[in-house]
Amino acid sequence: MIEKINSISCKEDFVEYIKSLVRDYTDNHDEWENITIPDYLEQIASWIEDYSDSPANDIEWEKIDFKILAQLLYMGKIYE
């Protein structure tokens, strides 16, 4: 899955990556640490906080459009 992240360069790649996460969850459910939506979302938030302060942090956080990320997460709740 990590290799796929590095190959994302457009919207279509991102959509395919999300679909591959679904397939990975279905096929490798026992490898997932966070199997409920609350656990998954909580650990995303925790990772952001921890990684932001990490010396290994290589993300330019000021370049991320957090409103779009929030909208993506919200639409997953209500879109049919």
mmCIF file of the N, C-alpha and C atoms, coordinates in Angstrom:
data_MODEL
# 
_entry.id   MODEL 
# 
loop_
_atom_site.group_PDB 
_atom_site.id 
_atom_site.type_symbol 
_atom_site.label_atom_id 
_atom_site.label_alt_id 
_atom_site.label_comp_id 
_atom_site.label_asym_id 
_atom_site.label_entity_id 
_atom_site.label_seq_id 
_atom_site.pdbx_PDB_ins_code 
_atom_site.Cartn_x 
_atom_site.Cartn_y 
_atom_site.Cartn_z 
_atom_site.occupancy 
_atom_site.B_iso_or_equiv 
_atom_site.pdbx_formal_charge 
_atom_site.auth_seq_id 
_atom_site.auth_comp_id 
_atom_site.auth_asym_id 
_atom_site.auth_atom_id 
_atom_site.pdbx_PDB_model_num 
ATOM 1   N N  . MET A 1 1  ? 0.823   -1.198 0.000   1.00 0.00 ? 1  MET A N  1 
ATOM 2   C CA . MET A 1 1  ? 0.000   0.000  0.000   1.00 0.00 ? 1  MET A CA 1 
ATOM 3   C C  . MET A 1 1  ? 0.868   1.264  0.000   1.00 0.00 ? 1  MET A C  1 
ATOM 4   N N  . ILE A 1 2  ? 1.995   1.222  0.666   1.00 0.00 ? 2  ILE A N  1 
ATOM 5   C CA . ILE A 1 2  ? 2.868   2.397  0.717   1.00 0.00 ? 2  ILE A CA 1 
ATOM 6   C C  . ILE A 1 2  ? 3.363   2.763  -0.683  1.00 0.00 ? 2  ILE A C  1 
ATOM 7   N N  . GLU A 1 3  ? 3.693   1.762  -1.483  1.00 0.00 ? 3  GLU A N  1 
ATOM 8   C CA . GLU A 1 3  ? 4.168   2.039  -2.842  1.00 0.00 ? 3  GLU A CA 1 
ATOM 9   C C  . GLU A 1 3  ? 3.105   2.779  -3.649  1.00 0.00 ? 3  GLU A C  1 
ATOM 10  N N  . LYS A 1 4  ? 1.839   2.416  -3.413  1.00 0.00 ? 4  LYS A N  1 
ATOM 11  C CA . LYS A 1 4  ? 0.751   3.061  -4.144  1.00 0.00 ? 4  LYS A CA 1 
ATOM 12  C C  . LYS A 1 4  ? 0.644   4.541  -3.783  1.00 0.00 ? 4  LYS A C  1 
ATOM 13  N N  . ILE A 1 5  ? 0.922   4.872  -2.531  1.00 0.00 ? 5  ILE A N  1 
ATOM 14  C CA . ILE A 1 5  ? 0.870   6.282  -2.115  1.00 0.00 ? 5  ILE A CA 1 
ATOM 15  C C  . ILE A 1 5  ? 1.839   7.100  -2.952  1.00 0.00 ? 5  ILE A C  1 
ATOM 16  N N  . ASN A 1 6  ? 3.039   6.584  -3.134  1.00 0.00 ? 6  ASN A N  1 
ATOM 17  C CA . ASN A 1 6  ? 4.065   7.311  -3.879  1.00 0.00 ? 6  ASN A CA 1 
ATOM 18  C C  . ASN A 1 6  ? 3.739   7.473  -5.355  1.00 0.00 ? 6  ASN A C  1 
ATOM 19  N N  . SER A 1 7  ? 2.794   6.700  -5.858  1.00 0.00 ? 7  SER A N  1 
ATOM 20  C CA . SER A 1 7  ? 2.453   6.810  -7.279  1.00 0.00 ? 7  SER A CA 1 
ATOM 21  C C  . SER A 1 7  ? 1.212   7.673  -7.522  1.00 0.00 ? 7  SER A C  1 
ATOM 22  N N  . ILE A 1 8  ? 0.627   8.226  -6.471  1.00 0.00 ? 8  ILE A N  1 
ATOM 23  C CA . ILE A 1 8  ? -0.560  9.077  -6.644  1.00 0.00 ? 8  ILE A CA 1 
ATOM 24  C C  . ILE A 1 8  ? -0.138  10.427 -7.203  1.00 0.00 ? 8  ILE A C  1 
ATOM 25  N N  . SER A 1 9  ? -0.723  10.775 -8.362  1.00 0.00 ? 9  SER A N  1 
ATOM 26  C CA . SER A 1 9  ? -0.382  12.063 -8.967  1.00 0.00 ? 9  SER A CA 1 
ATOM 27  C C  . SER A 1 9  ? -1.602  12.814 -9.478  1.00 0.00 ? 9  SER A C  1 
ATOM 28  N N  . CYS A 1 10 ? -2.798  12.226 -9.306  1.00 0.00 ? 10 CYS A N  1 
ATOM 29  C CA . CYS A 1 10 ? -3.998  12.886 -9.804  1.00 0.00 ? 10 CYS A CA 1 
ATOM 30  C C  . CYS A 1 10 ? -5.222  12.361 -9.046  1.00 0.00 ? 10 CYS A C  1 
ATOM 31  N N  . LYS A 1 11 ? -6.357  12.958 -9.320  1.00 0.00 ? 11 LYS A N  1 
ATOM 32  C CA . LYS A 1 11 ? -7.604  12.572 -8.669  1.00 0.00 ? 11 LYS A CA 1 
ATOM 33  C C  . LYS A 1 11 ? -7.920  11.100 -8.899  1.00 0.00 ? 11 LYS A C  1 
ATOM 34  N N  . GLU A 1 12 ? -7.750  10.622 -10.110 1.00 0.00 ? 12 GLU A N  1 
ATOM 35  C CA . GLU A 1 12 ? -8.065  9.230  -10.434 1.00 0.00 ? 12 GLU A CA 1 
ATOM 36  C C  . GLU A 1 12 ? -7.182  8.264  -9.640  1.00 0.00 ? 12 GLU A C  1 
ATOM 37  N N  . ASP A 1 13 ? -5.905  8.596  -9.501  1.00 0.00 ? 13 ASP A N  1 
ATOM 38  C CA . ASP A 1 13 ? -5.006  7.772  -8.698  1.00 0.00 ? 13 ASP A CA 1 
ATOM 39  C C  . ASP A 1 13 ? -5.470  7.726  -7.237  1.00 0.00 ? 13 ASP A C  1 
ATOM 40  N N  . PHE A 1 14 ? -5.902  8.872  -6.727  1.00 0.00 ? 14 PHE A N  1 
ATOM 41  C CA . PHE A 1 14 ? -6.372  8.948  -5.344  1.00 0.00 ? 14 PHE A CA 1 
ATOM 42  C C  . PHE A 1 14 ? -7.628  8.111  -5.144  1.00 0.00 ? 14 PHE A C  1 
ATOM 43  N N  . VAL A 1 15 ? -8.566  8.211  -6.076  1.00 0.00 ? 15 VAL A N  1 
ATOM 44  C CA . VAL A 1 15 ? -9.792  7.406  -5.998  1.00 0.00 ? 15 VAL A CA 1 
ATOM 45  C C  . VAL A 1 15 ? -9.432  5.922  -6.039  1.00 0.00 ? 15 VAL A C  1 
ATOM 46  N N  . GLU A 1 16 ? -8.538  5.540  -6.916  1.00 0.00 ? 16 GLU A N  1 
ATOM 47  C CA . GLU A 1 16 ? -8.118  4.136  -6.993  1.00 0.00 ? 16 GLU A CA 1 
ATOM 48  C C  . GLU A 1 16 ? -7.437  3.706  -5.696  1.00 0.00 ? 16 GLU A C  1 
ATOM 49  N N  . TYR A 1 17 ? -6.676  4.590  -5.089  1.00 0.00 ? 17 TYR A N  1 
ATOM 50  C CA . TYR A 1 17 ? -6.030  4.247  -3.820  1.00 0.00 ? 17 TYR A CA 1 
ATOM 51  C C  . TYR A 1 17 ? -7.074  3.994  -2.732  1.00 0.00 ? 17 TYR A C  1 
ATOM 52  N N  . ILE A 1 18 ? -8.089  4.832  -2.664  1.00 0.00 ? 18 ILE A N  1 
ATOM 53  C CA . ILE A 1 18 ? -9.157  4.617  -1.686  1.00 0.00 ? 18 ILE A CA 1 
ATOM 54  C C  . ILE A 1 18 ? -9.819  3.264  -1.919  1.00 0.00 ? 18 ILE A C  1 
ATOM 55  N N  . LYS A 1 19 ? -10.099 2.957  -3.178  1.00 0.00 ? 19 LYS A N  1 
ATOM 56  C CA . LYS A 1 19 ? -10.711 1.656  -3.491  1.00 0.00 ? 19 LYS A CA 1 
ATOM 57  C C  . LYS A 1 19 ? -9.779  0.510  -3.117  1.00 0.00 ? 19 LYS A C  1 
ATOM 58  N N  . SER A 1 20 ? -8.476  0.709  -3.279  1.00 0.00 ? 20 SER A N  1 
ATOM 59  C CA . SER A 1 20 ? -7.531  -0.348 -2.912  1.00 0.00 ? 20 SER A CA 1 
ATOM 60  C C  . SER A 1 20 ? -7.470  -0.523 -1.394  1.00 0.00 ? 20 SER A C  1 
ATOM 61  N N  . LEU A 1 21 ? -7.695  0.554  -0.630  1.00 0.00 ? 21 LEU A N  1 
ATOM 62  C CA . LEU A 1 21 ? -7.795  0.424  0.824   1.00 0.00 ? 21 LEU A CA 1 
ATOM 63  C C  . LEU A 1 21 ? -8.985  -0.450 1.205   1.00 0.00 ? 21 LEU A C  1 
ATOM 64  N N  . VAL A 1 22 ? -10.092 -0.250 0.510   1.00 0.00 ? 22 VAL A N  1 
ATOM 65  C CA . VAL A 1 22 ? -11.285 -1.069 0.768   1.00 0.00 ? 22 VAL A CA 1 
ATOM 66  C C  . VAL A 1 22 ? -10.970 -2.534 0.483   1.00 0.00 ? 22 VAL A C  1 
ATOM 67  N N  . ARG A 1 23 ? -10.347 -2.793 -0.653  1.00 0.00 ? 23 ARG A N  1 
ATOM 68  C CA . ARG A 1 23 ? -9.993  -4.178 -1.003  1.00 0.00 ? 23 ARG A CA 1 
ATOM 69  C C  . ARG A 1 23 ? -9.027  -4.768 0.020   1.00 0.00 ? 23 ARG A C  1 
ATOM 70  N N  . ASP A 1 24 ? -8.065  -3.959 0.455   1.00 0.00 ? 24 ASP A N  1 
ATOM 71  C CA . ASP A 1 24 ? -7.100  -4.437 1.432   1.00 0.00 ? 24 ASP A CA 1 
ATOM 72  C C  . ASP A 1 24 ? -7.786  -4.771 2.752   1.00 0.00 ? 24 ASP A C  1 
ATOM 73  N N  . TYR A 1 25 ? -8.722  -3.939 3.161   1.00 0.00 ? 25 TYR A N  1 
ATOM 74  C CA . TYR A 1 25 ? -9.477  -4.216 4.392   1.00 0.00 ? 25 TYR A CA 1 
ATOM 75  C C  . TYR A 1 25 ? -10.263 -5.516 4.257   1.00 0.00 ? 25 TYR A C  1 
ATOM 76  N N  . THR A 1 26 ? -10.897 -5.703 3.115   1.00 0.00 ? 26 THR A N  1 
ATOM 77  C CA . THR A 1 26 ? -11.683 -6.918 2.880   1.00 0.00 ? 26 THR A CA 1 
ATOM 78  C C  . THR A 1 26 ? -10.792 -8.157 2.846   1.00 0.00 ? 26 THR A C  1 
ATOM 79  N N  . ASP A 1 27 ? -9.675  -8.059 2.158   1.00 0.00 ? 27 ASP A N  1 
ATOM 80  C CA . ASP A 1 27 ? -8.792  -9.215 1.977   1.00 0.00 ? 27 ASP A CA 1 
ATOM 81  C C  . ASP A 1 27 ? -7.871  -9.480 3.161   1.00 0.00 ? 27 ASP A C  1 
ATOM 82  N N  . ASN A 1 28 ? -7.528  -8.417 3.903   1.00 0.00 ? 28 ASN A N  1 
ATOM 83  C CA . ASN A 1 28 ? -6.528  -8.539 4.972   1.00 0.00 ? 28 ASN A CA 1 
ATOM 84  C C  . ASN A 1 28 ? -7.026  -7.937 6.282   1.00 0.00 ? 28 ASN A C  1 
ATOM 85  N N  . HIS A 1 29 ? -8.267  -8.157 6.561   1.00 0.00 ? 29 HIS A N  1 
ATOM 86  C CA . HIS A 1 29 ? -8.920  -7.576 7.739   1.00 0.00 ? 29 HIS A CA 1 
ATOM 87  C C  . HIS A 1 29 ? -8.105  -7.790 9.017   1.00 0.00 ? 29 HIS A C  1 
ATOM 88  N N  . ASP A 1 30 ? -7.492  -8.946 9.151   1.00 0.00 ? 30 ASP A N  1 
ATOM 89  C CA . ASP A 1 30 ? -6.738  -9.271 10.363  1.00 0.00 ? 30 ASP A CA 1 
ATOM 90  C C  . ASP A 1 30 ? -5.449  -8.461 10.504  1.00 0.00 ? 30 ASP A C  1 
ATOM 91  N N  . GLU A 1 31 ? -5.003  -7.798 9.445   1.00 0.00 ? 31 GLU A N  1 
ATOM 92  C CA . GLU A 1 31 ? -3.792  -6.973 9.501   1.00 0.00 ? 31 GLU A CA 1 
ATOM 93  C C  . GLU A 1 31 ? -4.081  -5.532 9.916   1.00 0.00 ? 31 GLU A C  1 
ATOM 94  N N  . TRP A 1 32 ? -5.348  -5.166 9.973   1.00 0.00 ? 32 TRP A N  1 
ATOM 95  C CA . TRP A 1 32 ? -5.726  -3.793 10.300  1.00 0.00 ? 32 TRP A CA 1 
ATOM 96  C C  . TRP A 1 32 ? -5.810  -3.617 11.808  1.00 0.00 ? 32 TRP A C  1 
ATOM 97  N N  . GLU A 1 33 ? -5.144  -2.604 12.334  1.00 0.00 ? 33 GLU A N  1 
ATOM 98  C CA . GLU A 1 33 ? -5.201  -2.284 13.757  1.00 0.00 ? 33 GLU A CA 1 
ATOM 99  C C  . GLU A 1 33 ? -6.518  -1.609 14.122  1.00 0.00 ? 33 GLU A C  1 
ATOM 100 N N  . ASN A 1 34 ? -7.031  -0.796 13.226  1.00 0.00 ? 34 ASN A N  1 
ATOM 101 C CA . ASN A 1 34 ? -8.204  0.034  13.516  1.00 0.00 ? 34 ASN A CA 1 
ATOM 102 C C  . ASN A 1 34 ? -9.343  -0.372 12.588  1.00 0.00 ? 34 ASN A C  1 
ATOM 103 N N  . ILE A 1 35 ? -10.234 -1.185 13.115  1.00 0.00 ? 35 ILE A N  1 
ATOM 104 C CA . ILE A 1 35 ? -11.251 -1.798 12.268  1.00 0.00 ? 35 ILE A CA 1 
ATOM 105 C C  . ILE A 1 35 ? -12.634 -1.160 12.394  1.00 0.00 ? 35 ILE A C  1 
ATOM 106 N N  . THR A 1 36 ? -12.767 -0.196 13.284  1.00 0.00 ? 36 THR A N  1 
ATOM 107 C CA . THR A 1 36 ? -14.035 0.539  13.345  1.00 0.00 ? 36 THR A CA 1 
ATOM 108 C C  . THR A 1 36 ? -13.792 1.945  12.821  1.00 0.00 ? 36 THR A C  1 
ATOM 109 N N  . ILE A 1 37 ? -14.831 2.587  12.370  1.00 0.00 ? 37 ILE A N  1 
ATOM 110 C CA . ILE A 1 37 ? -14.683 3.956  11.868  1.00 0.00 ? 37 ILE A CA 1 
ATOM 111 C C  . ILE A 1 37 ? -14.166 4.890  12.959  1.00 0.00 ? 37 ILE A C  1 
ATOM 112 N N  . PRO A 1 38 ? -14.715 4.851  14.188  1.00 0.00 ? 38 PRO A N  1 
ATOM 113 C CA . PRO A 1 38 ? -14.166 5.738  15.225  1.00 0.00 ? 38 PRO A CA 1 
ATOM 114 C C  . PRO A 1 38 ? -12.676 5.489  15.490  1.00 0.00 ? 38 PRO A C  1 
ATOM 115 N N  . ASP A 1 39 ? -12.271 4.227  15.568  1.00 0.00 ? 39 ASP A N  1 
ATOM 116 C CA . ASP A 1 39 ? -10.852 3.935  15.784  1.00 0.00 ? 39 ASP A CA 1 
ATOM 117 C C  . ASP A 1 39 ? -9.997  4.426  14.622  1.00 0.00 ? 39 ASP A C  1 
ATOM 118 N N  . TYR A 1 40 ? -10.461 4.186  13.416  1.00 0.00 ? 40 TYR A N  1 
ATOM 119 C CA . TYR A 1 40 ? -9.718  4.595  12.217  1.00 0.00 ? 40 TYR A CA 1 
ATOM 120 C C  . TYR A 1 40 ? -9.526  6.116  12.186  1.00 0.00 ? 40 TYR A C  1 
ATOM 121 N N  . LEU A 1 41 ? -10.602 6.854  12.411  1.00 0.00 ? 41 LEU A N  1 
ATOM 122 C CA . LEU A 1 41 ? -10.520 8.313  12.376  1.00 0.00 ? 41 LEU A CA 1 
ATOM 123 C C  . LEU A 1 41 ? -9.683  8.853  13.526  1.00 0.00 ? 41 LEU A C  1 
ATOM 124 N N  . GLU A 1 42 ? -9.833  8.285  14.703  1.00 0.00 ? 42 GLU A N  1 
ATOM 125 C CA . GLU A 1 42 ? -9.049  8.719  15.863  1.00 0.00 ? 42 GLU A CA 1 
ATOM 126 C C  . GLU A 1 42 ? -7.557  8.528  15.618  1.00 0.00 ? 42 GLU A C  1 
ATOM 127 N N  . GLN A 1 43 ? -7.200  7.414  15.013  1.00 0.00 ? 43 GLN A N  1 
ATOM 128 C CA . GLN A 1 43 ? -5.789  7.155  14.764  1.00 0.00 ? 43 GLN A CA 1 
ATOM 129 C C  . GLN A 1 43 ? -5.226  8.013  13.629  1.00 0.00 ? 43 GLN A C  1 
ATOM 130 N N  . ILE A 1 44 ? -6.053  8.396  12.686  1.00 0.00 ? 44 ILE A N  1 
ATOM 131 C CA . ILE A 1 44 ? -5.612  9.368  11.681  1.00 0.00 ? 44 ILE A CA 1 
ATOM 132 C C  . ILE A 1 44 ? -5.263  10.680 12.382  1.00 0.00 ? 44 ILE A C  1 
ATOM 133 N N  . ALA A 1 45 ? -6.157  11.152 13.263  1.00 0.00 ? 45 ALA A N  1 
ATOM 134 C CA . ALA A 1 45 ? -5.912  12.396 13.995  1.00 0.00 ? 45 ALA A CA 1 
ATOM 135 C C  . ALA A 1 45 ? -4.657  12.277 14.858  1.00 0.00 ? 45 ALA A C  1 
ATOM 136 N N  . SER A 1 46 ? -4.504  11.161 15.543  1.00 0.00 ? 46 SER A N  1 
ATOM 137 C CA . SER A 1 46 ? -3.326  10.964 16.392  1.00 0.00 ? 46 SER A CA 1 
ATOM 138 C C  . SER A 1 46 ? -2.046  10.944 15.569  1.00 0.00 ? 46 SER A C  1 
ATOM 139 N N  . TRP A 1 47 ? -2.096  10.276 14.416  1.00 0.00 ? 47 TRP A N  1 
ATOM 140 C CA . TRP A 1 47 ? -0.904  10.225 13.564  1.00 0.00 ? 47 TRP A CA 1 
ATOM 141 C C  . TRP A 1 47 ? -0.522  11.622 13.088  1.00 0.00 ? 47 TRP A C  1 
ATOM 142 N N  . ILE A 1 48 ? -1.501  12.433 12.691  1.00 0.00 ? 48 ILE A N  1 
ATOM 143 C CA . ILE A 1 48 ? -1.216  13.795 12.239  1.00 0.00 ? 48 ILE A CA 1 
ATOM 144 C C  . ILE A 1 48 ? -0.525  14.578 13.344  1.00 0.00 ? 48 ILE A C  1 
ATOM 145 N N  . GLU A 1 49 ? -1.065  14.498 14.557  1.00 0.00 ? 49 GLU A N  1 
ATOM 146 C CA . GLU A 1 49 ? -0.458  15.219 15.691  1.00 0.00 ? 49 GLU A CA 1 
ATOM 147 C C  . GLU A 1 49 ? 0.961   14.724 15.969  1.00 0.00 ? 49 GLU A C  1 
ATOM 148 N N  . ASP A 1 50 ? 1.134   13.431 16.027  1.00 0.00 ? 50 ASP A N  1 
ATOM 149 C CA . ASP A 1 50 ? 2.450   12.869 16.340  1.00 0.00 ? 50 ASP A CA 1 
ATOM 150 C C  . ASP A 1 50 ? 3.462   13.121 15.235  1.00 0.00 ? 50 ASP A C  1 
ATOM 151 N N  . TYR A 1 51 ? 3.062   12.878 13.990  1.00 0.00 ? 51 TYR A N  1 
ATOM 152 C CA . TYR A 1 51 ? 3.998   13.022 12.874  1.00 0.00 ? 51 TYR A CA 1 
ATOM 153 C C  . TYR A 1 51 ? 4.392   14.476 12.656  1.00 0.00 ? 51 TYR A C  1 
ATOM 154 N N  . SER A 1 52 ? 3.486   15.391 12.944  1.00 0.00 ? 52 SER A N  1 
ATOM 155 C CA . SER A 1 52 ? 3.791   16.816 12.785  1.00 0.00 ? 52 SER A CA 1 
ATOM 156 C C  . SER A 1 52 ? 4.975   17.237 13.649  1.00 0.00 ? 52 SER A C  1 
ATOM 157 N N  . ASP A 1 53 ? 5.113   16.600 14.804  1.00 0.00 ? 53 ASP A N  1 
ATOM 158 C CA . ASP A 1 53 ? 6.197   16.928 15.732  1.00 0.00 ? 53 ASP A CA 1 
ATOM 159 C C  . ASP A 1 53 ? 7.416   16.024 15.587  1.00 0.00 ? 53 ASP A C  1 
ATOM 160 N N  . SER A 1 54 ? 7.345   15.086 14.680  1.00 0.00 ? 54 SER A N  1 
ATOM 161 C CA . SER A 1 54 ? 8.419   14.113 14.513  1.00 0.00 ? 54 SER A CA 1 
ATOM 162 C C  . SER A 1 54 ? 9.573   14.695 13.700  1.00 0.00 ? 54 SER A C  1 
ATOM 163 N N  . PRO A 1 55 ? 10.802  14.345 14.045  1.00 0.00 ? 55 PRO A N  1 
ATOM 164 C CA . PRO A 1 55 ? 11.941  14.749 13.216  1.00 0.00 ? 55 PRO A CA 1 
ATOM 165 C C  . PRO A 1 55 ? 11.860  14.167 11.800  1.00 0.00 ? 55 PRO A C  1 
ATOM 166 N N  . ALA A 1 56 ? 11.127  13.068 11.644  1.00 0.00 ? 56 ALA A N  1 
ATOM 167 C CA . ALA A 1 56 ? 10.976  12.435 10.323  1.00 0.00 ? 56 ALA A CA 1 
ATOM 168 C C  . ALA A 1 56 ? 9.928   13.136 9.463   1.00 0.00 ? 56 ALA A C  1 
ATOM 169 N N  . ASN A 1 57 ? 9.228   14.109 10.031  1.00 0.00 ? 57 ASN A N  1 
ATOM 170 C CA . ASN A 1 57 ? 8.153   14.809 9.312   1.00 0.00 ? 57 ASN A CA 1 
ATOM 171 C C  . ASN A 1 57 ? 8.674   15.388 8.001   1.00 0.00 ? 57 ASN A C  1 
ATOM 172 N N  . ASP A 1 58 ? 8.099   14.946 6.903   1.00 0.00 ? 58 ASP A N  1 
ATOM 173 C CA . ASP A 1 58 ? 8.485   15.443 5.584   1.00 0.00 ? 58 ASP A CA 1 
ATOM 174 C C  . ASP A 1 58 ? 7.279   16.023 4.837   1.00 0.00 ? 58 ASP A C  1 
ATOM 175 N N  . ILE A 1 59 ? 6.250   16.364 5.580   1.00 0.00 ? 59 ILE A N  1 
ATOM 176 C CA . ILE A 1 59 ? 5.029   16.897 4.979   1.00 0.00 ? 59 ILE A CA 1 
ATOM 177 C C  . ILE A 1 59 ? 5.003   18.410 5.124   1.00 0.00 ? 59 ILE A C  1 
ATOM 178 N N  . GLU A 1 60 ? 4.673   19.092 4.047   1.00 0.00 ? 60 GLU A N  1 
ATOM 179 C CA . GLU A 1 60 ? 4.520   20.547 4.075   1.00 0.00 ? 60 GLU A CA 1 
ATOM 180 C C  . GLU A 1 60 ? 3.069   20.837 4.436   1.00 0.00 ? 60 GLU A C  1 
ATOM 181 N N  . TRP A 1 61 ? 2.786   20.853 5.732   1.00 0.00 ? 61 TRP A N  1 
ATOM 182 C CA . TRP A 1 61 ? 1.423   20.956 6.235   1.00 0.00 ? 61 TRP A CA 1 
ATOM 183 C C  . TRP A 1 61 ? 0.717   22.218 5.758   1.00 0.00 ? 61 TRP A C  1 
ATOM 184 N N  . GLU A 1 62 ? 1.438   23.302 5.571   1.00 0.00 ? 62 GLU A N  1 
ATOM 185 C CA . GLU A 1 62 ? 0.806   24.558 5.150   1.00 0.00 ? 62 GLU A CA 1 
ATOM 186 C C  . GLU A 1 62 ? 0.312   24.507 3.704   1.00 0.00 ? 62 GLU A C  1 
ATOM 187 N N  . LYS A 1 63 ? 0.726   23.516 2.944   1.00 0.00 ? 63 LYS A N  1 
ATOM 188 C CA . LYS A 1 63 ? 0.283   23.378 1.554   1.00 0.00 ? 63 LYS A CA 1 
ATOM 189 C C  . LYS A 1 63 ? -0.960  22.502 1.408   1.00 0.00 ? 63 LYS A C  1 
ATOM 190 N N  . ILE A 1 64 ? -1.377  21.866 2.487   1.00 0.00 ? 64 ILE A N  1 
ATOM 191 C CA . ILE A 1 64 ? -2.535  20.973 2.431   1.00 0.00 ? 64 ILE A CA 1 
ATOM 192 C C  . ILE A 1 64 ? -3.807  21.780 2.604   1.00 0.00 ? 64 ILE A C  1 
ATOM 193 N N  . ASP A 1 65 ? -4.788  21.507 1.757   1.00 0.00 ? 65 ASP A N  1 
ATOM 194 C CA . ASP A 1 65 ? -6.092  22.163 1.886   1.00 0.00 ? 65 ASP A CA 1 
ATOM 195 C C  . ASP A 1 65 ? -6.947  21.316 2.828   1.00 0.00 ? 65 ASP A C  1 
ATOM 196 N N  . PHE A 1 66 ? -6.939  21.684 4.092   1.00 0.00 ? 66 PHE A N  1 
ATOM 197 C CA . PHE A 1 66 ? -7.625  20.897 5.109   1.00 0.00 ? 66 PHE A CA 1 
ATOM 198 C C  . PHE A 1 66 ? -9.141  20.967 4.976   1.00 0.00 ? 66 PHE A C  1 
ATOM 199 N N  . LYS A 1 67 ? -9.661  22.029 4.377   1.00 0.00 ? 67 LYS A N  1 
ATOM 200 C CA . LYS A 1 67 ? -11.107 22.112 4.147   1.00 0.00 ? 67 LYS A CA 1 
ATOM 201 C C  . LYS A 1 67 ? -11.557 21.025 3.178   1.00 0.00 ? 67 LYS A C  1 
ATOM 202 N N  . ILE A 1 68 ? -10.764 20.766 2.160   1.00 0.00 ? 68 ILE A N  1 
ATOM 203 C CA . ILE A 1 68 ? -11.110 19.710 1.205   1.00 0.00 ? 68 ILE A CA 1 
ATOM 204 C C  . ILE A 1 68 ? -11.029 18.347 1.889   1.00 0.00 ? 68 ILE A C  1 
ATOM 205 N N  . LEU A 1 69 ? -10.016 18.118 2.699   1.00 0.00 ? 69 LEU A N  1 
ATOM 206 C CA . LEU A 1 69 ? -9.930  16.850 3.419   1.00 0.00 ? 69 LEU A CA 1 
ATOM 207 C C  . LEU A 1 69 ? -11.135 16.671 4.336   1.00 0.00 ? 69 LEU A C  1 
ATOM 208 N N  . ALA A 1 70 ? -11.516 17.733 5.031   1.00 0.00 ? 70 ALA A N  1 
ATOM 209 C CA . ALA A 1 70 ? -12.689 17.660 5.907   1.00 0.00 ? 70 ALA A CA 1 
ATOM 210 C C  . ALA A 1 70 ? -13.947 17.356 5.101   1.00 0.00 ? 70 ALA A C  1 
ATOM 211 N N  . GLN A 1 71 ? -14.080 17.982 3.936   1.00 0.00 ? 71 GLN A N  1 
ATOM 212 C CA . GLN A 1 71 ? -15.245 17.730 3.091   1.00 0.00 ? 71 GLN A CA 1 
ATOM 213 C C  . GLN A 1 71 ? -15.266 16.279 2.619   1.00 0.00 ? 71 GLN A C  1 
ATOM 214 N N  . LEU A 1 72 ? -14.126 15.729 2.246   1.00 0.00 ? 72 LEU A N  1 
ATOM 215 C CA . LEU A 1 72 ? -14.057 14.326 1.826   1.00 0.00 ? 72 LEU A CA 1 
ATOM 216 C C  . LEU A 1 72 ? -14.521 13.398 2.941   1.00 0.00 ? 72 LEU A C  1 
ATOM 217 N N  . LEU A 1 73 ? -14.034 13.645 4.151   1.00 0.00 ? 73 LEU A N  1 
ATOM 218 C CA . LEU A 1 73 ? -14.429 12.803 5.277   1.00 0.00 ? 73 LEU A CA 1 
ATOM 219 C C  . LEU A 1 73 ? -15.914 12.941 5.564   1.00 0.00 ? 73 LEU A C  1 
ATOM 220 N N  . TYR A 1 74 ? -16.425 14.155 5.514   1.00 0.00 ? 74 TYR A N  1 
ATOM 221 C CA . TYR A 1 74 ? -17.856 14.378 5.784   1.00 0.00 ? 74 TYR A CA 1 
ATOM 222 C C  . TYR A 1 74 ? -18.738 13.729 4.714   1.00 0.00 ? 74 TYR A C  1 
ATOM 223 N N  . MET A 1 75 ? -18.347 13.860 3.459   1.00 0.00 ? 75 MET A N  1 
ATOM 224 C CA . MET A 1 75 ? -19.180 13.315 2.383   1.00 0.00 ? 75 MET A CA 1 
ATOM 225 C C  . MET A 1 75 ? -19.259 11.792 2.476   1.00 0.00 ? 75 MET A C  1 
ATOM 226 N N  . GLY A 1 76 ? -18.213 11.152 3.011   1.00 0.00 ? 76 GLY A N  1 
ATOM 227 C CA . GLY A 1 76 ? -18.272 9.719  3.231   1.00 0.00 ? 76 GLY A CA 1 
ATOM 228 C C  . GLY A 1 76 ? -19.365 9.331  4.212   1.00 0.00 ? 76 GLY A C  1 
ATOM 229 N N  . LYS A 1 77 ? -19.759 10.277 5.046   1.00 0.00 ? 77 LYS A N  1 
ATOM 230 C CA . LYS A 1 77 ? -20.835 10.033 6.016   1.00 0.00 ? 77 LYS A CA 1 
ATOM 231 C C  . LYS A 1 77 ? -22.211 10.080 5.365   1.00 0.00 ? 77 LYS A C  1 
ATOM 232 N N  . ILE A 1 78 ? -22.424 11.002 4.428   1.00 0.00 ? 78 ILE A N  1 
ATOM 233 C CA . ILE A 1 78 ? -23.776 11.262 3.957   1.00 0.00 ? 78 ILE A CA 1 
ATOM 234 C C  . ILE A 1 78 ? -24.055 10.850 2.510   1.00 0.00 ? 78 ILE A C  1 
ATOM 235 N N  . TYR A 1 79 ? -23.023 10.663 1.710   1.00 0.00 ? 79 TYR A N  1 
ATOM 236 C CA . TYR A 1 79 ? -23.240 10.373 0.280   1.00 0.00 ? 79 TYR A CA 1 
ATOM 237 C C  . TYR A 1 79 ? -23.719 8.945  0.087   1.00 0.00 ? 79 TYR A C  1 
ATOM 238 N N  . GLU A 1 80 ? -24.733 8.785  -0.736  1.00 0.00 ? 80 GLU A N  1 
ATOM 239 C CA . GLU A 1 80 ? -25.275 7.440  -0.995  1.00 0.00 ? 80 GLU A CA 1 
ATOM 240 C C  . GLU A 1 80 ? -24.747 6.859  -2.267  1.00 0.00 ? 80 GLU A C  1 
# 
